[in-house]
Tab-separated table of C-alpha atoms and ligand atoms in Angstrom:
chain	number	residue	atom	x	y	z
A	1	MET	CA	-0.195	0.097	0.389
A	2	SER	CA	1.335	3.033	-0.752
A	3	ASN	CA	2.921	5.907	1.956
A	4	THR	CA	2.617	8.659	-0.130
A	5	ALA	CA	-0.388	10.946	-1.855
A	6	GLU	CA	-0.311	13.501	-4.576
A	7	ILE	CA	-1.883	16.901	-5.282
A	8	LYS	CA	-1.461	18.027	-8.408
A	9	PHE	CA	-1.469	22.040	-9.035
A	10	ASN	CA	-0.466	24.243	-11.302
A	11	GLY	CA	1.287	22.464	-13.587
A	12	ASN	CA	3.638	21.044	-10.203
A	13	THR	CA	3.072	17.805	-8.514
A	14	TYR	CA	3.526	18.281	-4.490
A	15	GLU	CA	4.139	14.308	-2.619
A	16	LEU	CA	2.128	14.040	0.476
A	17	PRO	CA	3.171	11.219	3.475
A	18	VAL	CA	0.491	9.328	4.476
A	19	THR	CA	-0.182	8.054	8.306
A	20	THR	CA	-1.839	4.835	9.187
A	21	GLY	CA	-3.185	4.261	12.394
A	22	SER	CA	-3.433	1.151	14.606
A	23	GLU	CA	-7.274	0.274	13.550
A	24	ASN	CA	-5.515	1.227	9.807
A	25	GLU	CA	-7.396	4.669	9.470
A	26	GLN	CA	-5.234	6.878	6.569
A	27	ALA	CA	-4.887	10.353	6.609
A	28	ILE	CA	-3.084	12.399	4.395
A	29	ASP	CA	-0.436	14.319	6.769
A	30	ILE	CA	-0.668	18.067	4.783
A	31	SER	CA	1.219	19.984	7.799
A	32	LYS	CA	3.891	20.885	4.595
A	33	LEU	CA	1.357	21.047	2.220
A	34	ARG	CA	1.425	24.977	2.593
A	35	ALA	CA	5.287	26.159	3.144
A	36	GLU	CA	5.638	24.426	-0.528
A	37	SER	CA	2.365	25.168	-2.223
A	38	GLY	CA	1.329	27.454	-0.612
A	39	LEU	CA	-2.353	26.335	-0.915
A	40	ILE	CA	-3.793	25.881	2.501
A	41	THR	CA	-6.483	22.730	2.940
A	42	LEU	CA	-10.417	24.094	3.284
A	43	ASP	CA	-12.322	22.247	5.597
A	44	PRO	CA	-15.700	24.110	7.408
A	45	GLY	CA	-16.767	22.229	10.540
A	46	PHE	CA	-13.275	20.214	10.405
A	47	LYS	CA	-15.803	17.032	9.311
A	48	ASN	CA	-12.560	15.677	7.278
A	49	THR	CA	-9.605	16.897	9.298
A	50	GLY	CA	-7.578	14.926	11.808
A	51	SER	CA	-6.220	17.383	14.157
A	52	THR	CA	-3.975	15.194	16.249
A	53	LYS	CA	-2.910	11.561	16.643
A	54	SER	CA	-4.772	10.007	19.949
A	55	ALA	CA	-4.003	7.144	22.148
A	56	ILE	CA	-7.356	7.335	24.598
A	57	THR	CA	-10.519	6.503	22.136
A	58	PHE	CA	-11.284	4.383	19.055
A	59	LEU	CA	-14.488	5.164	17.160
A	60	ASP	CA	-15.220	3.387	14.317
A	61	GLY	CA	-19.155	5.713	12.844
A	62	GLU	CA	-19.642	3.436	9.986
A	63	GLN	CA	-19.674	-0.062	12.362
A	64	GLY	CA	-20.661	1.397	15.599
A	65	ILE	CA	-17.489	0.988	17.353
A	66	LEU	CA	-16.175	2.900	19.877
A	67	ARG	CA	-13.472	1.997	22.368
A	68	TYR	CA	-11.332	3.484	25.152
A	69	ARG	CA	-8.192	2.264	25.636
A	70	GLY	CA	-8.997	-0.532	23.465
A	71	TYR	CA	-11.564	-1.943	25.848
A	72	SER	CA	-14.914	-2.477	23.714
A	73	ILE	CA	-17.460	0.495	25.775
A	74	GLU	CA	-19.489	-2.462	25.494
A	75	ASP	CA	-17.090	-4.237	27.941
A	76	LEU	CA	-16.370	-1.852	29.988
A	77	ALA	CA	-20.149	-0.638	30.523
A	78	ASP	CA	-20.895	-4.428	31.743
A	79	LYS	CA	-18.147	-5.076	33.990
A	80	SER	CA	-16.204	-1.723	34.974
A	81	SER	CA	-17.061	1.716	37.458
A	82	PHE	CA	-17.042	4.737	36.280
A	83	LEU	CA	-13.854	5.551	38.611
A	84	GLU	CA	-12.310	2.462	36.727
A	85	VAL	CA	-12.797	4.157	33.791
A	86	ALA	CA	-11.343	7.906	34.438
A	87	TYR	CA	-8.027	6.428	35.661
A	88	LEU	CA	-8.035	3.875	32.155
A	89	LEU	CA	-8.450	7.086	30.218
A	90	ILE	CA	-6.672	9.365	31.971
A	91	TYR	CA	-3.528	7.270	33.261
A	92	GLY	CA	-3.719	4.296	29.306
A	93	GLU	CA	-3.580	1.108	31.522
A	94	LEU	CA	-6.840	-0.372	33.764
A	95	PRO	CA	-5.381	-0.172	37.454
A	96	ASP	CA	-4.206	-2.908	40.088
A	97	THR	CA	-6.247	-3.038	43.266
A	98	GLU	CA	-3.814	-1.378	44.954
A	99	THR	CA	-3.569	1.094	42.894
A	100	PHE	CA	-7.107	1.828	42.367
A	101	THR	CA	-7.683	2.221	45.575
A	102	ASN	CA	-5.490	4.684	46.553
A	103	PHE	CA	-6.634	6.631	42.964
A	104	LYS	CA	-9.928	6.532	45.245
A	105	ASN	CA	-8.658	7.640	48.552
A	106	ARG	CA	-7.084	10.621	46.862
A	107	ILE	CA	-10.734	11.805	45.219
A	108	SER	CA	-12.364	10.988	48.388
A	109	LYS	CA	-9.868	13.342	50.097
A	110	HIS	CA	-10.603	16.362	47.871
A	111	THR	CA	-14.084	16.067	47.493
A	112	PHE	CA	-14.216	19.346	50.073
A	113	VAL	CA	-14.057	22.887	47.784
A	114	HIS	CA	-13.238	26.075	49.992
A	115	GLU	CA	-15.715	27.619	51.566
A	116	ASP	CA	-15.531	31.415	49.646
A	117	ILE	CA	-16.674	29.119	46.679
A	118	LYS	CA	-20.701	29.068	48.181
A	119	LYS	CA	-19.974	33.215	48.070
A	120	ILE	CA	-20.013	32.594	44.618
A	121	LEU	CA	-22.535	30.568	43.841
A	122	ASP	CA	-24.477	32.692	46.013
A	123	GLY	CA	-23.877	35.507	43.725
A	124	PHE	CA	-25.835	33.563	40.934
A	125	PRO	CA	-29.671	34.360	41.191
A	126	SER	CA	-31.926	30.834	41.196
A	127	LYS	CA	-32.286	31.071	37.478
A	128	ALA	CA	-28.915	30.793	36.296
A	129	HIS	CA	-28.402	28.221	34.451
A	130	PRO	CA	-26.890	25.224	35.862
A	131	MET	CA	-24.184	24.889	33.065
A	132	GLY	CA	-22.616	28.401	33.193
A	133	VAL	CA	-22.770	27.832	37.134
A	134	LEU	CA	-20.611	24.307	36.339
A	135	SER	CA	-17.994	26.520	34.003
A	136	SER	CA	-17.511	29.479	36.149
A	137	LEU	CA	-17.027	27.356	39.171
A	138	VAL	CA	-14.620	25.373	37.520
A	139	CYS	CA	-13.258	28.510	35.996
A	140	SER	CA	-13.134	29.458	39.553
A	141	LEU	CA	-10.829	26.708	41.135
A	142	THR	CA	-7.807	29.355	39.305
A	143	ALA	CA	-8.299	31.530	41.685
A	144	PHE	CA	-8.086	28.812	45.205
A	145	TYR	CA	-5.005	27.294	43.248
A	146	PRO	CA	-3.386	29.885	41.238
A	147	GLY	CA	-0.275	27.556	41.030
A	148	SER	CA	-1.930	26.018	38.346
A	149	LEU	CA	-1.480	28.840	35.750
A	150	ALA	CA	2.546	27.996	36.305
A	151	PRO	CA	2.903	26.311	32.893
A	152	ASN	CA	6.065	24.238	33.234
A	153	ARG	CA	4.436	22.521	36.627
A	154	SER	CA	5.984	19.628	37.638
A	155	GLU	CA	3.996	16.349	36.705
A	156	ASP	CA	2.839	15.610	40.367
A	157	ASP	CA	1.664	19.287	40.228
A	158	ILE	CA	-0.318	18.374	37.343
A	159	ASP	CA	-1.657	15.078	38.843
A	160	LEU	CA	-3.054	16.831	41.914
A	161	SER	CA	-5.020	19.153	39.439
A	162	ILE	CA	-6.524	16.347	37.711
A	163	ILE	CA	-7.268	14.605	41.012
A	164	ARG	CA	-9.021	18.066	42.681
A	165	LEU	CA	-10.951	18.338	38.833
A	166	LEU	CA	-12.341	14.580	39.179
A	167	ALA	CA	-13.352	15.152	43.246
A	168	LYS	CA	-14.998	18.527	42.978
A	169	LEU	CA	-16.755	18.206	40.157
A	170	PRO	CA	-19.641	16.050	41.160
A	171	THR	CA	-20.027	18.440	44.226
A	172	PHE	CA	-20.332	22.059	42.179
A	173	THR	CA	-22.679	19.666	39.964
A	174	ALA	CA	-24.347	19.471	43.332
A	175	TRP	CA	-24.532	22.542	44.451
A	176	ALA	CA	-25.100	24.218	41.337
A	177	TYR	CA	-28.637	22.028	40.921
A	178	LYS	CA	-29.116	23.314	44.896
A	179	ASN	CA	-28.660	26.787	44.210
A	180	LYS	CA	-31.324	26.282	41.124
A	181	ILE	CA	-33.792	24.825	43.557
A	182	GLY	CA	-32.880	27.269	46.752
A	183	HIS	CA	-31.842	24.606	49.336
A	184	PRO	CA	-29.318	24.652	50.832
A	185	VAL	CA	-25.716	22.458	49.956
A	186	ILE	CA	-24.876	19.342	51.173
A	187	TYR	CA	-21.354	18.410	52.019
A	188	PRO	CA	-20.081	15.426	50.595
A	189	ASP	CA	-19.747	12.434	52.584
A	190	ASN	CA	-16.143	10.949	51.714
A	191	LYS	CA	-17.594	7.344	52.804
A	192	LEU	CA	-19.472	7.019	49.895
A	193	ASP	CA	-18.578	6.169	46.372
A	194	TYR	CA	-18.381	8.327	43.131
A	195	CYS	CA	-22.189	8.113	42.668
A	196	SER	CA	-23.691	7.627	45.793
A	197	ASN	CA	-21.794	10.736	47.489
A	198	PHE	CA	-23.064	12.714	44.218
A	199	MET	CA	-26.589	11.472	44.560
A	200	LYS	CA	-26.681	12.414	48.245
A	201	MET	CA	-25.525	15.733	47.771
A	202	MET	CA	-27.893	16.316	44.874
A	203	TYR	CA	-31.184	15.065	46.896
A	204	GLY	CA	-30.295	14.803	50.670
A	205	LEU	CA	-31.166	17.901	52.728
A	206	PRO	CA	-29.096	19.100	55.841
A	207	GLY	CA	-30.170	16.895	58.904
A	208	ASN	CA	-32.343	14.453	56.773
A	209	GLU	CA	-31.186	10.761	56.454
A	210	TYR	CA	-30.581	10.119	52.711
A	211	GLU	CA	-30.793	6.930	51.604
A	212	VAL	CA	-29.127	6.132	48.175
A	213	ASP	CA	-31.359	3.754	46.102
A	214	PRO	CA	-28.589	1.257	44.384
A	215	VAL	CA	-29.957	0.761	41.108
A	216	VAL	CA	-29.923	4.836	40.488
A	217	ALA	CA	-26.640	4.413	41.186
A	218	SER	CA	-25.705	1.796	39.355
A	219	ALA	CA	-27.492	3.537	36.298
A	220	LEU	CA	-26.267	6.690	36.946
A	221	ASP	CA	-22.247	5.174	37.491
A	222	LYS	CA	-22.873	3.167	33.827
A	223	LEU	CA	-24.197	6.461	32.141
A	224	LEU	CA	-21.108	7.844	33.360
A	225	ILE	CA	-18.587	5.362	31.582
A	226	LEU	CA	-20.557	6.043	28.094
A	227	HIS	CA	-19.919	9.101	28.376
A	228	ALA	CA	-16.711	9.137	29.350
A	229	ASP	CA	-15.297	10.096	26.140
A	230	HIS	CA	-16.210	10.397	22.560
A	231	GLU	CA	-12.561	11.319	20.425
A	232	GLN	CA	-11.662	14.684	19.043
A	233	ASN	CA	-15.994	16.400	19.267
A	234	CYS	CA	-16.438	19.614	19.843
A	235	SER	CA	-16.194	20.018	23.587
A	236	THR	CA	-12.572	17.824	24.096
A	237	SER	CA	-11.747	20.005	21.224
A	238	THR	CA	-12.176	23.287	22.331
A	239	VAL	CA	-9.917	21.659	25.715
A	240	ARG	CA	-7.431	20.643	23.585
A	241	ILE	CA	-7.321	23.883	21.611
A	242	VAL	CA	-7.350	25.877	24.191
A	243	GLY	CA	-5.135	23.828	26.497
A	244	SER	CA	-2.575	24.458	23.674
A	245	SER	CA	-1.947	28.065	24.396
A	246	GLN	CA	-0.832	26.734	27.322
A	247	ALA	CA	-3.933	27.815	29.185
A	248	SER	CA	-4.320	25.745	32.489
A	249	LEU	CA	-6.140	22.586	33.391
A	250	TYR	CA	-9.183	23.925	34.740
A	251	SER	CA	-9.673	26.827	32.282
A	252	SER	CA	-9.350	24.394	29.513
A	253	ILE	CA	-12.156	22.089	31.801
A	254	SER	CA	-14.384	25.113	31.942
A	255	ALA	CA	-14.090	25.892	28.563
A	256	GLY	CA	-15.126	22.644	27.273
A	257	ILE	CA	-18.136	22.676	29.598
A	258	ASN	CA	-19.231	26.120	27.741
A	259	ALA	CA	-18.096	24.079	24.281
A	260	LEU	CA	-20.791	21.299	26.268
A	261	TRP	CA	-23.866	23.285	26.315
A	262	GLY	CA	-25.183	23.610	22.957
A	263	PRO	CA	-28.011	22.343	21.783
A	264	LEU	CA	-25.833	20.158	19.342
A	265	HIS	CA	-23.876	18.772	21.093
A	266	GLY	CA	-24.935	18.230	25.027
A	267	GLY	CA	-27.391	20.107	25.210
A	268	ALA	CA	-29.684	17.503	23.234
A	269	ASN	CA	-30.705	15.812	25.981
A	270	GLN	CA	-32.350	18.862	27.714
A	271	ALA	CA	-33.496	19.386	24.221
A	272	VAL	CA	-34.849	15.707	23.014
A	273	ILE	CA	-36.970	15.597	26.580
A	274	GLU	CA	-38.096	19.289	25.983
A	275	MET	CA	-39.213	17.730	22.666
A	276	LEU	CA	-40.800	14.737	23.778
A	277	GLU	CA	-42.797	17.045	25.730
A	278	ALA	CA	-43.892	19.327	22.989
A	279	ILE	CA	-45.361	16.621	20.972
A	280	LYS	CA	-46.930	14.936	24.213
A	281	GLU	CA	-48.447	18.795	25.088
A	282	ASP	CA	-49.478	19.043	21.416
A	283	GLY	CA	-51.023	15.924	21.104
A	284	GLY	CA	-48.784	13.155	20.689
A	285	ASP	CA	-49.311	12.863	16.846
A	286	THR	CA	-45.512	11.709	16.202
A	287	THR	CA	-45.817	11.687	12.411
A	288	LYS	CA	-46.837	14.743	12.735
A	289	PHE	CA	-43.348	16.200	14.140
A	290	LEU	CA	-41.668	13.311	11.685
A	291	ASN	CA	-43.105	15.659	8.792
A	292	LYS	CA	-41.502	18.934	10.431
A	293	ALA	CA	-38.321	16.846	10.822
A	294	LYS	CA	-37.854	16.601	7.307
A	295	ASP	CA	-38.834	19.637	6.089
A	296	LYS	CA	-36.411	21.725	4.736
A	297	ASN	CA	-38.682	24.726	5.151
A	298	ASP	CA	-38.954	23.933	8.893
A	299	PRO	CA	-36.058	24.366	11.129
A	300	PHE	CA	-37.522	21.929	13.582
A	301	ARG	CA	-34.650	18.573	13.884
A	302	LEU	CA	-36.115	15.448	15.953
A	303	MET	CA	-32.936	16.092	18.719
A	304	GLY	CA	-31.429	12.984	19.732
A	305	PHE	CA	-31.229	11.961	16.352
A	306	GLY	CA	-28.278	11.974	13.740
A	307	HIS	CA	-24.485	11.799	14.776
A	308	ARG	CA	-21.787	13.870	13.204
A	309	VAL	CA	-19.939	10.295	12.945
A	310	TYR	CA	-22.132	7.577	13.505
A	311	LYS	CA	-23.501	6.718	10.808
A	312	ASN	CA	-25.158	3.485	12.203
A	313	PHE	CA	-26.060	3.008	15.790
A	314	ASP	CA	-24.823	4.698	18.258
A	315	PRO	CA	-23.742	2.038	20.390
A	316	ARG	CA	-23.322	4.015	23.042
A	317	ALA	CA	-27.341	4.555	22.384
A	318	LYS	CA	-27.992	0.319	22.269
A	319	ILE	CA	-26.363	-0.128	26.165
A	320	ILE	CA	-28.404	2.837	27.478
A	321	LYS	CA	-31.463	1.868	25.474
A	322	LYS	CA	-31.873	-1.029	27.711
A	323	ALA	CA	-30.365	0.663	30.965
A	324	ALA	CA	-33.056	2.719	30.765
A	325	ASP	CA	-35.494	-0.311	30.280
A	326	ASP	CA	-34.765	-1.710	33.496
A	327	VAL	CA	-34.390	1.622	35.034
A	328	LEU	CA	-37.418	2.344	34.341
A	329	ALA	CA	-39.190	-1.045	35.612
A	330	LYS	CA	-37.442	-1.053	38.440
A	331	LEU	CA	-38.210	2.177	40.041
A	332	GLY	CA	-41.998	1.563	38.559
A	333	VAL	CA	-41.757	4.727	35.933
A	334	ASN	CA	-44.637	4.410	33.964
A	335	ASP	CA	-43.943	7.729	31.564
A	336	PRO	CA	-46.082	8.589	28.746
A	337	VAL	CA	-42.975	10.578	26.834
A	338	LEU	CA	-41.415	7.743	26.811
A	339	ASP	CA	-43.644	6.057	24.591
A	340	ILE	CA	-43.872	8.647	22.428
A	341	ALA	CA	-40.308	8.539	22.480
A	342	LYS	CA	-40.892	5.171	21.594
A	343	GLY	CA	-43.031	5.703	18.893
A	344	LEU	CA	-41.034	8.415	17.712
A	345	GLU	CA	-38.029	6.050	17.243
A	346	GLU	CA	-39.971	3.152	15.728
A	347	ALA	CA	-41.444	5.690	12.785
A	348	ALA	CA	-38.210	7.435	12.246
A	349	LEU	CA	-35.944	3.989	11.470
A	350	LYS	CA	-38.527	2.687	9.198
A	351	ASP	CA	-38.785	6.526	7.217
A	352	ASP	CA	-36.940	6.737	3.463
A	353	TYR	CA	-36.047	9.830	5.174
A	354	PHE	CA	-34.101	8.939	7.948
A	355	VAL	CA	-33.067	5.570	6.960
A	356	GLU	CA	-31.324	7.551	2.978
A	357	ARG	CA	-29.214	10.062	6.017
A	358	LYS	CA	-28.178	7.574	8.062
A	359	LEU	CA	-29.980	9.573	11.550
A	360	TYR	CA	-29.953	7.229	14.302
A	361	PRO	CA	-31.284	7.674	18.019
A	362	ASN	CA	-27.356	9.154	19.741
A	363	VAL	CA	-26.821	8.877	23.107
A	364	ASP	CA	-29.038	11.938	23.902
A	365	PHE	CA	-31.903	9.954	23.447
A	366	TYR	CA	-32.383	7.912	26.120
A	367	SER	CA	-29.973	9.223	28.113
A	368	GLY	CA	-32.488	12.256	29.207
A	369	ILE	CA	-35.233	9.831	29.711
A	370	ILE	CA	-32.909	7.659	32.417
A	371	TYR	CA	-32.291	10.607	34.082
A	372	ARG	CA	-35.492	12.225	33.998
A	373	ALA	CA	-36.743	8.525	35.862
A	374	MET	CA	-33.944	9.140	38.466
A	375	GLY	CA	-35.286	12.445	39.267
A	376	ILE	CA	-33.027	14.808	37.829
A	377	PRO	CA	-34.595	18.113	36.322
A	378	THR	CA	-34.181	18.647	32.630
A	379	GLU	CA	-31.729	21.490	32.997
A	380	MET	CA	-29.742	19.205	34.534
A	381	PHE	CA	-28.774	16.842	31.970
A	382	THR	CA	-25.742	18.353	30.499
A	383	VAL	CA	-23.902	18.988	33.434
A	384	MET	CA	-24.530	14.820	33.880
A	385	PHE	CA	-23.258	14.907	30.697
A	386	ALA	CA	-20.131	16.883	31.535
A	387	LEU	CA	-19.723	15.317	35.126
A	388	GLY	CA	-19.283	12.052	32.972
A	389	ARG	CA	-17.414	13.485	30.268
A	390	LEU	CA	-14.830	15.689	32.713
A	391	PRO	CA	-11.826	12.403	32.433
A	392	GLY	CA	-12.503	12.343	28.718
A	393	TRP	CA	-11.763	16.172	29.030
A	394	ILE	CA	-8.857	15.584	31.092
A	395	ALA	CA	-7.301	12.900	29.768
A	396	GLN	CA	-6.930	14.636	26.215
A	397	TRP	CA	-5.808	17.788	28.062
A	398	LYS	CA	-2.843	15.701	28.952
A	399	GLU	CA	-2.219	14.048	25.305
A	400	MET	CA	-2.399	16.993	24.069
A	401	ARG	CA	0.690	18.400	26.869
A	402	ASP	CA	2.251	15.220	27.049
A	403	ASN	CA	2.562	15.390	22.810
A	404	ASN	CA	4.345	19.197	23.578
A	405	GLU	CA	1.341	20.107	20.622
A	406	PRO	CA	1.893	22.887	18.715
A	407	ILE	CA	-1.131	26.028	19.651
A	408	GLY	CA	-4.356	25.625	17.428
A	409	ARG	CA	-4.616	27.812	14.922
A	410	PRO	CA	-6.194	27.129	12.041
A	411	ARG	CA	-6.390	28.974	9.037
A	412	GLN	CA	-9.187	30.644	6.593
A	413	VAL	CA	-10.092	31.532	3.148
A	414	TYR	CA	-10.174	35.508	3.503
A	415	VAL	CA	-13.708	35.989	1.032
A	416	GLY	CA	-14.024	39.751	2.856
A	417	ALA	CA	-13.835	43.124	0.817
A	418	GLU	CA	-10.402	43.725	-0.923
A	419	GLN	CA	-8.212	46.735	0.324
A	420	ARG	CA	-10.139	50.234	-0.156
A	421	ASP	CA	-9.608	53.679	1.365
A	422	TYR	CA	-10.778	55.042	4.776
A	423	THR	CA	-13.332	58.157	3.610
A	424	ASP	CA	-14.156	60.696	7.026
A	425	ILE	CA	-17.806	60.047	8.508
A	426	SER	CA	-19.089	63.380	7.107
A	427	LYS	CA	-18.542	61.938	3.321
A	428	ARG	CA	-20.174	58.379	3.233
B	1	ACO	N1	-33.678	15.500	12.237
B	1	ACO	C1	-33.955	15.510	10.603
B	1	ACO	N2	-33.068	15.792	10.038
B	1	ACO	C2	-31.649	16.064	10.346
B	1	ACO	C3	-31.338	15.355	11.570
B	1	ACO	C4	-32.823	15.484	12.631
B	1	ACO	N3	-32.300	15.462	13.861
B	1	ACO	N4	-29.841	15.017	11.498
B	1	ACO	C5	-29.465	15.217	10.339
B	1	ACO	N5	-30.384	16.049	9.747
B	1	ACO	C6	-30.249	15.899	8.103
B	1	ACO	C7	-29.882	17.608	7.190
B	1	ACO	O1	-31.322	18.054	7.935
B	1	ACO	C8	-29.113	17.417	6.802
B	1	ACO	O2	-30.295	16.693	5.236
B	1	ACO	P1	-29.627	17.217	4.031
B	1	ACO	O3	-28.205	16.306	3.168
B	1	ACO	O4	-30.819	17.067	3.246
B	1	ACO	O5	-29.306	18.269	3.895
B	1	ACO	C9	-28.253	15.569	6.639
B	1	ACO	O6	-29.279	14.892	7.599
B	1	ACO	C10	-27.003	15.792	6.847
B	1	ACO	O7	-27.243	16.420	8.096
B	1	ACO	P2	-25.967	17.371	8.956
B	1	ACO	O8	-25.825	18.562	10.041
B	1	ACO	O9	-25.469	17.635	7.728
B	1	ACO	O10	-25.353	16.176	9.776
B	1	ACO	P3	-23.876	16.620	10.991
B	1	ACO	O11	-22.784	15.583	10.743
B	1	ACO	O12	-23.879	17.761	10.476
B	1	ACO	O13	-24.955	17.391	11.969
B	1	ACO	C11	-26.045	16.832	14.214
B	1	ACO	C12	-25.063	16.156	13.167
B	1	ACO	C13	-25.552	18.354	14.741
B	1	ACO	C14	-25.432	15.673	15.353
B	1	ACO	C15	-26.941	16.542	13.473
B	1	ACO	O14	-27.343	15.150	12.974
B	1	ACO	C16	-28.416	17.053	14.691
B	1	ACO	O15	-28.802	18.068	14.276
B	1	ACO	N6	-28.896	16.334	15.416
B	1	ACO	C17	-29.911	16.753	16.259
B	1	ACO	C18	-29.105	17.266	17.872
B	1	ACO	C19	-28.397	16.525	18.299
B	1	ACO	O16	-29.117	15.296	18.518
B	1	ACO	N7	-26.862	16.270	19.139
B	1	ACO	C20	-26.430	15.645	19.444
B	1	ACO	C21	-25.784	14.628	19.125
B	1	ACO	S1	-24.372	13.721	19.728
B	1	ACO	C22	-23.651	14.564	20.876
B	1	ACO	O17	-23.011	15.684	21.078
B	1	ACO	C23	-23.391	13.633	22.428
């Protein structure tokens, strides 16, 4: 197989190296093309651009494959735990018992946050969206740990920032929710595991005992595993590009949270439930909304359908669909919105428009349904996604840093006005 590609332009031929990945993915390396030919490549939305070589996550959208560090998502969701997956993503290997116990203990020690963070939280109106609150609280860590801003920190220092972030994000997430509903915050309980501690901080009340439902805690753990990484998506690329300027881990992750917020990315899980509720309010006619989604003059899209890279069933959606059925059955939840979701899915999978465009339900189509069954309010869904995605963001930031990657700085094709003379305001 050839390991070069040729570009012919203006009578010249430019030979470009072809890089092959460990799963035989091939890429033309164009990094020297501009210097040799003056040409750049144009790829809005980076639909066909590899921004890095990464050893973290493998994804084959055509075949519906997702693996973290070589382990299949199906195996990890079935046999592992969120913190073990976090360790795997960040450090590259599954931990042995001693390493894992040490990792978990270190996380438990850092779950508390500086009391002054409560003052920042108090400054947010209760109508503030919890994603904005979360990204601000994460960025505020740069103020509490100013040493984190130094680009040339030791590996131990970087590791401490990583542990702090993993430990404090559940606290921030639960507190963003408490701020939303106007309740006093609940402090972490370090006797509990990661998900149970989070749930107690979300649903506990001061002075009241709170019993964590193990079914719900285990479903949450699985959901977090499924969200833990997804290679170079919008928020992860944001984290890497912000980090490439040598911005701190905290500010890079805060930027990632903001990128995740949009309805075309992590905000889709909230948008799915809002859409399903709107369909229910409108009388439950799924065909009407399917037709709206197909109508090019109507901006309506079927939220939770389609994916930039999966042109087959999203493997995470398959696992979540089953988990949703289990949780709803175990909790005895009978949700009419779920019936609408099932009807919509069935109809869309048979519809030519969706079949031809390979639009399948994505992870967000079902995750909102489980979160809803767990009693998590709609505005918190994307925050839950951020909690799950954190280890992936950290792993990608660390990889970018370990590989000494250059600052991210795309080119453009300028299509604006040509040079012109300035005219005084009185003459315009
Ligand atoms: N409903 C109706 N039509 C759709 C949908 C949808 N959900 N998604 C894509 N299409 C159509 C487009 O109109 C386009 O049709 P055309 O070829 O006739 O013009 C075609 O399918 C291709 O769509 P693009 O927008 O070009 O695909 P792209 O890869 O840019 O977008 C995206 C992917 C943003 C996820 C899109 O499918 C979408 O908007 N889905 C709904 C939002 C959503 O669920 N986002 C969550 C993604 S998962 C995640 O981030 C965790």
